[in-house]
Amino acid sequence: MANFQVNILGCGSATPSYRHMPACQVIDFRDRLMMIDCGEGAQLQMMRQHLKFSRLSHVFISHLHGDHFLGLPGLLSTLSLHEKSGSVTIHTFAEGADILQRILAVFCRDASYEIKYNIIRPERAVIFEDHALIVETFPLYHRVPCVGFRFSEKPKQRHLRGDMIRFFNVPVSRLEAIRNGEDFVTPDGTVIANDRLTTPASPSVSYAYCSDTAYNPAVADDVRGVDVLYHESTYADDNAAKAAPRGHSTAREAGRIAAAAGVGKLVLGHYSKAYDSDEPFVAQASEEFSGPVIAANEGMKIDLL
Ligand SMILES: [Zn+2]
Ligand SMILES: [Zn+2]
C-alpha cells in the first residue's frame, strides 16, 4: 500500500514550553519511517503516535541547535534496547556526526543495529535517492549553517488497461515496458500506441521542510510547486522585529514564501513559547497566501497521497 504521510511530533521552538515539543517530524513513506530533526522527547512522541522504532531507517538533521538534535542520542540508544536490526542513516553536518559518534561510543557501545552517517553541507544537493523517492537539501538562512529538505516522489508508472491488454493479447513479459510508456508491436507488426493500453500515471507529490530560517525570497525557488510546505513561523506580527536578527520568520513571511513558490498547502510551526494560540499565525499567513494554511500540532498527520 503506497503511503506518504507527514507526522508532526514536535512543532515548538528552542525554549521548552508546556504547549509544544521541540522540532521533530516523521515521514511514513511506503515501508519505512524517515525522521526530520530530533528534539528532546522525540522517542516518547514516536511511542505516543504508534510509529514503530523497527521501521525507522533515516534521520535528517537540519542544523545543530539543541531543539533539533538533542533527542537523537536518547533515541539511538533506545533503539538498541528494542534490539532493532538493520541500519539507521543519520544525515547531518560533519560536526554533528563527530559529536554523535563520541556520545554513542560511551552510551551505546553495543548497538544492535548499524549506525551510518551521510555528511551533508549547507547547499543544494541530492542526499538520498531510491527507486521511488529523492531527498534534496537546500540552504536556509539561520544563525548557524542550516538546510531545508525537499522530499519528492519519482515519476510513477502508467496504469495498465486490463481490457485492452487482453484484447491485444499483450504477453506478461511486455507489461513492465508498457507501464513505462512503450508502445506494443503485435506479431504482425502493427504498432499499438501506449495511450490505448494505459491511463496516465498518478501524480508524484512532494513535501518541503523549512526550519529554521529568516525570511529570504531565495527559499521560494527551492520549494517551488511542492504539494505541502512546512515553514517555520516562530513569531507573529507583534514580534516581527525579533525575527530576522534571530534567524527566524514570522507567519506572514511564511505565507509570502508559500505564495511566491506556488505551493499547494502551507503548514506553520516552530512557534515561540510567547504565544498561547495559533490563531494569529494562521490569520496573518492567510493574508499573504490564498491556499490552505494549517497550524501544526503534535499528533497531526498530513497525508500527501
Ligand atoms: Zn529551532
Ligand atoms: Zn535553530
Short mmCIF file of C-alpha atoms and ligand atoms in Angstrom, two decimals:
data_model
loop_
_atom_site.label_atom_id
_atom_site.label_comp_id
_atom_site.label_asym_id
_atom_site.label_seq_id
_atom_site.Cartn_x
_atom_site.Cartn_y
_atom_site.Cartn_z
CA MET A 1 0.00 0.00 0.00
CA ALA A 2 1.60 3.28 -1.08
CA ASN A 3 1.66 5.95 1.58
CA PHE A 4 3.32 9.30 2.07
CA GLN A 5 2.32 10.77 5.39
CA VAL A 6 3.93 13.50 7.49
CA ASN A 7 3.57 13.05 11.26
CA ILE A 8 4.16 16.08 13.47
CA LEU A 9 5.96 15.02 16.68
CA GLY A 10 7.07 18.47 17.78
CA CYS A 11 6.44 21.99 16.50
CA GLY A 12 7.67 24.28 19.27
CA SER A 13 10.86 26.36 19.22
CA ALA A 14 14.01 26.31 21.34
CA THR A 15 12.72 27.31 24.77
CA PRO A 16 10.73 24.47 26.37
CA SER A 17 7.01 25.06 26.79
CA TYR A 18 4.03 23.10 28.07
CA ARG A 19 2.19 23.54 24.77
CA HIS A 20 4.61 22.13 22.24
CA MET A 21 7.52 19.70 21.91
CA PRO A 22 10.76 20.74 20.14
CA ALA A 23 11.16 20.12 16.41
CA CYS A 24 10.56 16.62 15.10
CA GLN A 25 8.60 15.09 12.24
CA VAL A 26 8.40 11.56 10.87
CA ILE A 27 7.62 10.82 7.24
CA ASP A 28 5.92 7.47 6.77
CA PHE A 29 6.87 6.62 3.19
CA ARG A 30 5.84 3.19 1.93
CA ASP A 31 7.71 0.65 4.04
CA ARG A 32 9.89 2.95 6.13
CA LEU A 33 9.97 5.87 8.56
CA MET A 34 12.23 8.87 7.92
CA MET A 35 12.66 11.37 10.77
CA ILE A 36 13.33 15.07 10.22
CA ASP A 37 15.02 16.76 13.19
CA CYS A 38 15.02 15.15 16.59
CA GLY A 39 14.31 17.45 19.51
CA GLU A 40 14.19 16.16 23.09
CA GLY A 41 11.33 13.77 23.74
CA ALA A 42 11.16 12.53 20.14
CA GLN A 43 11.35 8.89 21.23
CA LEU A 44 8.34 9.29 23.54
CA GLN A 45 6.43 11.08 20.82
CA MET A 46 7.13 8.15 18.46
CA MET A 47 5.60 5.80 21.02
CA ARG A 48 2.58 8.05 21.59
CA GLN A 49 1.98 8.26 17.84
CA HIS A 50 2.45 4.50 17.28
CA LEU A 51 5.45 4.96 14.98
CA LYS A 52 7.47 1.75 15.30
CA PHE A 53 11.19 2.05 16.12
CA SER A 54 11.85 -1.02 13.96
CA ARG A 55 10.72 0.88 10.84
CA LEU A 56 13.00 3.91 11.37
CA SER A 57 15.70 3.96 8.67
CA HIS A 58 16.81 7.59 8.17
CA VAL A 59 17.18 10.72 10.31
CA PHE A 60 17.70 14.10 8.63
CA ILE A 61 19.08 16.88 10.85
CA SER A 62 18.55 20.43 9.56
CA HIS A 63 21.11 22.12 11.84
CA LEU A 64 23.00 21.78 15.08
CA HIS A 65 20.78 23.60 17.53
CA GLY A 66 19.63 21.66 20.58
CA ASP A 67 15.92 21.82 19.80
CA HIS A 68 16.61 19.94 16.54
CA PHE A 69 19.26 17.48 17.71
CA LEU A 70 19.28 16.64 21.41
CA GLY A 71 16.64 13.90 21.17
CA LEU A 72 18.93 11.85 18.96
CA PRO A 73 21.37 10.30 21.49
CA GLY A 74 18.45 9.08 23.59
CA LEU A 75 16.51 7.76 20.63
CA LEU A 76 19.51 5.93 19.16
CA SER A 77 20.34 4.23 22.46
CA THR A 78 16.71 3.23 22.98
CA LEU A 79 16.69 1.57 19.55
CA SER A 80 19.34 -0.82 20.86
CA LEU A 81 17.23 -1.68 23.93
CA HIS A 82 14.50 -2.65 21.49
CA GLU A 83 17.06 -4.81 19.65
CA LYS A 84 16.47 -3.00 16.42
CA SER A 85 18.13 -4.68 13.47
CA GLY A 86 19.27 -3.35 10.09
CA SER A 87 20.60 0.19 9.96
CA VAL A 88 19.77 3.84 10.58
CA THR A 89 21.42 6.53 8.44
CA ILE A 90 21.98 9.92 10.07
CA HIS A 91 22.17 12.75 7.56
CA THR A 92 23.96 15.63 9.30
CA PHE A 93 26.83 18.09 9.03
CA ALA A 94 30.32 16.75 9.79
CA GLU A 95 30.30 18.35 13.23
CA GLY A 96 27.02 16.62 14.11
CA ALA A 97 28.35 13.22 13.08
CA ASP A 98 31.50 13.81 15.11
CA ILE A 99 29.60 14.75 18.28
CA LEU A 100 27.17 11.87 17.91
CA GLN A 101 29.93 9.30 17.37
CA ARG A 102 31.65 10.44 20.56
CA ILE A 103 28.42 10.30 22.61
CA LEU A 104 27.44 6.90 21.24
CA ALA A 105 30.93 5.48 21.83
CA VAL A 106 30.17 5.86 25.53
CA PHE A 107 26.40 5.44 25.81
CA CYS A 108 25.66 2.97 23.03
CA ARG A 109 28.67 0.64 22.91
CA ASP A 110 26.85 -2.46 21.76
CA ALA A 111 24.32 -1.18 19.27
CA SER A 112 22.12 -3.98 17.89
CA TYR A 113 21.98 -2.22 14.54
CA GLU A 114 24.33 -0.31 12.26
CA ILE A 115 24.51 3.48 12.50
CA LYS A 116 25.58 5.04 9.20
CA TYR A 117 26.45 8.67 8.57
CA ASN A 118 25.86 10.71 5.47
CA ILE A 119 27.68 14.03 5.74
CA ILE A 120 25.66 16.89 4.28
CA ARG A 121 26.59 20.51 3.59
CA PRO A 122 24.55 23.72 3.61
CA GLU A 123 23.97 23.69 -0.15
CA ARG A 124 21.66 22.36 -2.86
CA ALA A 125 22.27 18.64 -3.28
CA VAL A 126 20.58 15.27 -3.66
CA ILE A 127 21.37 13.46 -0.41
CA PHE A 128 19.21 10.34 -0.78
CA GLU A 129 17.65 8.54 -3.71
CA ASP A 130 15.99 5.19 -4.28
CA HIS A 131 13.53 3.82 -6.85
CA ALA A 132 10.62 5.89 -5.50
CA LEU A 133 11.93 8.94 -3.64
CA ILE A 134 14.51 11.74 -3.88
CA VAL A 135 15.56 13.83 -0.87
CA GLU A 136 17.35 17.12 -1.54
CA THR A 137 18.89 19.76 0.71
CA PHE A 138 18.78 23.49 0.09
CA PRO A 139 20.30 26.34 2.12
CA LEU A 140 18.35 28.19 4.80
CA TYR A 141 19.27 31.47 6.43
CA HIS A 142 19.77 30.93 10.15
CA ARG A 143 22.39 31.84 12.77
CA VAL A 144 24.33 28.62 12.10
CA PRO A 145 24.59 26.55 8.89
CA CYS A 146 21.12 25.14 8.22
CA VAL A 147 19.33 23.28 5.43
CA GLY A 148 15.78 22.61 4.37
CA PHE A 149 14.75 19.24 2.96
CA ARG A 150 12.64 18.51 -0.08
CA PHE A 151 11.12 15.02 -0.43
CA SER A 152 9.92 14.29 -3.97
CA GLU A 153 8.30 11.13 -5.26
CA LYS A 154 9.81 9.99 -8.54
CA PRO A 155 7.55 9.80 -11.60
CA LYS A 156 5.29 6.77 -11.33
CA GLN A 157 4.35 4.13 -13.87
CA ARG A 158 1.28 4.39 -16.08
CA HIS A 159 -1.75 2.24 -15.20
CA LEU A 160 -2.48 -0.74 -17.46
CA ARG A 161 -5.94 -1.04 -19.02
CA GLY A 162 -6.81 -4.69 -18.39
CA ASP A 163 -9.42 -4.81 -21.16
CA MET A 164 -7.01 -3.56 -23.83
CA ILE A 165 -4.12 -5.72 -22.59
CA ARG A 166 -6.38 -8.78 -23.01
CA PHE A 167 -7.80 -7.56 -26.33
CA PHE A 168 -4.35 -7.25 -27.91
CA ASN A 169 -3.01 -10.39 -26.19
CA VAL A 170 -0.05 -8.48 -24.74
CA PRO A 171 2.38 -11.00 -23.20
CA VAL A 172 3.26 -10.60 -19.50
CA SER A 173 6.92 -10.05 -20.43
CA ARG A 174 5.98 -6.74 -22.14
CA LEU A 175 3.88 -5.28 -19.32
CA GLU A 176 6.72 -3.58 -17.43
CA ALA A 177 7.86 -1.72 -20.57
CA ILE A 178 4.29 -0.69 -21.33
CA ARG A 179 3.85 0.67 -17.78
CA ASN A 180 6.93 2.76 -18.55
CA GLY A 181 5.33 4.23 -21.67
CA GLU A 182 6.46 2.00 -24.55
CA ASP A 183 4.15 1.09 -27.41
CA PHE A 184 3.26 -2.54 -28.19
CA VAL A 185 4.05 -4.15 -31.55
CA THR A 186 1.80 -7.11 -32.41
CA PRO A 187 3.26 -10.25 -34.05
CA ASP A 188 2.03 -8.98 -37.45
CA GLY A 189 3.90 -5.68 -36.97
CA THR A 190 1.01 -3.39 -36.04
CA VAL A 191 2.03 -0.67 -33.54
CA ILE A 192 -0.47 -0.17 -30.70
CA ALA A 193 0.14 3.27 -29.17
CA ASN A 194 0.80 3.26 -25.43
CA ASP A 195 -2.12 5.55 -24.65
CA ARG A 196 -4.54 2.87 -25.94
CA LEU A 197 -3.11 0.39 -23.44
CA THR A 198 -2.65 2.56 -20.38
CA THR A 199 -4.07 5.51 -18.46
CA PRO A 200 -1.80 8.26 -17.09
CA ALA A 201 0.33 7.67 -14.01
CA SER A 202 -0.85 9.04 -10.68
CA PRO A 203 0.76 12.42 -9.91
CA SER A 204 4.02 12.41 -7.96
CA VAL A 205 3.85 14.50 -4.82
CA SER A 206 6.44 16.47 -2.89
CA TYR A 207 6.96 17.90 0.59
CA ALA A 208 9.38 20.58 1.77
CA TYR A 209 10.53 21.32 5.32
CA CYS A 210 11.97 24.73 6.22
CA SER A 211 13.16 25.19 9.77
CA ASP A 212 14.84 27.40 10.98
CA THR A 213 15.24 30.39 8.68
CA ALA A 214 14.98 34.12 8.35
CA TYR A 215 12.75 35.30 5.52
CA ASN A 216 14.61 35.02 2.23
CA PRO A 217 12.89 35.03 -1.18
CA ALA A 218 15.51 32.52 -2.43
CA VAL A 219 13.76 29.84 -0.37
CA ALA A 220 10.72 30.10 -2.66
CA ASP A 221 12.81 28.87 -5.61
CA ASP A 222 13.88 25.80 -3.68
CA VAL A 223 10.38 24.83 -2.59
CA ARG A 224 8.63 25.82 -5.82
CA GLY A 225 5.49 23.85 -6.57
CA VAL A 226 5.60 21.43 -3.64
CA ASP A 227 2.26 19.98 -2.60
CA VAL A 228 2.84 20.72 1.08
CA LEU A 229 5.30 23.23 2.57
CA TYR A 230 6.17 23.23 6.27
CA HIS A 231 7.68 26.62 7.01
CA GLU A 232 8.76 27.87 10.40
CA SER A 233 6.80 30.76 11.87
CA THR A 234 8.45 31.45 15.18
CA TYR A 235 6.68 34.80 15.54
CA ALA A 236 3.50 36.62 14.62
CA ASP A 237 3.41 40.27 13.50
CA ASP A 238 3.66 41.61 17.07
CA ASN A 239 7.25 40.30 17.35
CA ALA A 240 8.24 40.84 13.71
CA ALA A 241 11.24 42.96 14.68
CA LYS A 242 12.79 39.99 16.52
CA ALA A 243 12.51 37.55 13.62
CA ALA A 244 15.33 38.46 11.21
CA PRO A 245 18.03 39.22 13.83
CA ARG A 246 17.39 35.80 15.40
CA GLY A 247 17.34 33.96 12.07
CA HIS A 248 13.62 33.24 12.20
CA SER A 249 10.46 34.10 10.25
CA THR A 250 7.01 35.38 11.03
CA ALA A 251 3.86 33.57 9.93
CA ARG A 252 3.27 36.38 7.43
CA GLU A 253 6.71 35.78 5.90
CA ALA A 254 6.00 32.04 5.70
CA GLY A 255 2.81 32.97 3.82
CA ARG A 256 4.84 35.11 1.41
CA ILE A 257 7.19 32.22 0.64
CA ALA A 258 4.22 29.87 0.10
CA ALA A 259 2.59 32.37 -2.29
CA ALA A 260 5.81 33.08 -4.23
CA ALA A 261 6.53 29.35 -4.54
CA GLY A 262 3.00 28.40 -5.60
CA VAL A 263 2.73 25.54 -3.11
CA GLY A 264 -0.46 23.53 -2.55
CA LYS A 265 -0.74 23.89 1.22
CA LEU A 266 1.19 25.69 3.98
CA VAL A 267 1.82 24.18 7.40
CA LEU A 268 3.09 26.52 10.13
CA GLY A 269 5.17 25.57 13.17
CA HIS A 270 8.25 26.22 15.37
CA TYR A 271 6.16 28.61 17.47
CA SER A 272 7.80 30.79 20.09
CA LYS A 273 6.78 29.96 23.63
CA ALA A 274 5.48 33.53 23.94
CA TYR A 275 2.20 32.50 22.24
CA ASP A 276 -0.73 30.60 23.64
CA SER A 277 -2.80 30.47 20.46
CA ASP A 278 -2.17 29.52 16.82
CA GLU A 279 -4.91 31.79 15.52
CA PRO A 280 -2.87 34.92 14.70
CA PHE A 281 -0.34 32.75 12.85
CA VAL A 282 -2.93 31.23 10.52
CA ALA A 283 -4.74 34.56 10.04
CA GLN A 284 -1.59 36.51 9.17
CA ALA A 285 -0.15 33.83 6.84
CA SER A 286 -3.54 33.66 5.11
CA GLU A 287 -3.37 37.37 4.30
CA GLU A 288 -0.32 36.58 2.13
CA PHE A 289 -1.17 33.09 0.80
CA SER A 290 -4.59 32.27 -0.62
CA GLY A 291 -4.23 28.46 -0.39
CA PRO A 292 -4.97 26.36 2.68
CA VAL A 293 -2.94 27.25 5.81
CA ILE A 294 -2.87 24.97 8.83
CA ALA A 295 -1.16 25.28 12.18
CA ALA A 296 0.91 22.21 13.02
CA ASN A 297 0.24 20.48 16.29
CA GLU A 298 1.68 17.39 17.98
CA GLY A 299 -0.06 14.24 16.77
CA MET A 300 -1.15 15.78 13.47
CA LYS A 301 -0.89 13.56 10.38
CA ILE A 302 -0.78 15.08 6.90
CA ASP A 303 -1.46 12.70 4.01
CA LEU A 304 0.13 13.71 0.72
CA LEU A 305 -1.46 10.98 -1.39
ZN ZN B 1 14.76 25.69 16.20
ZN ZN B 2 17.88 26.91 15.16
#
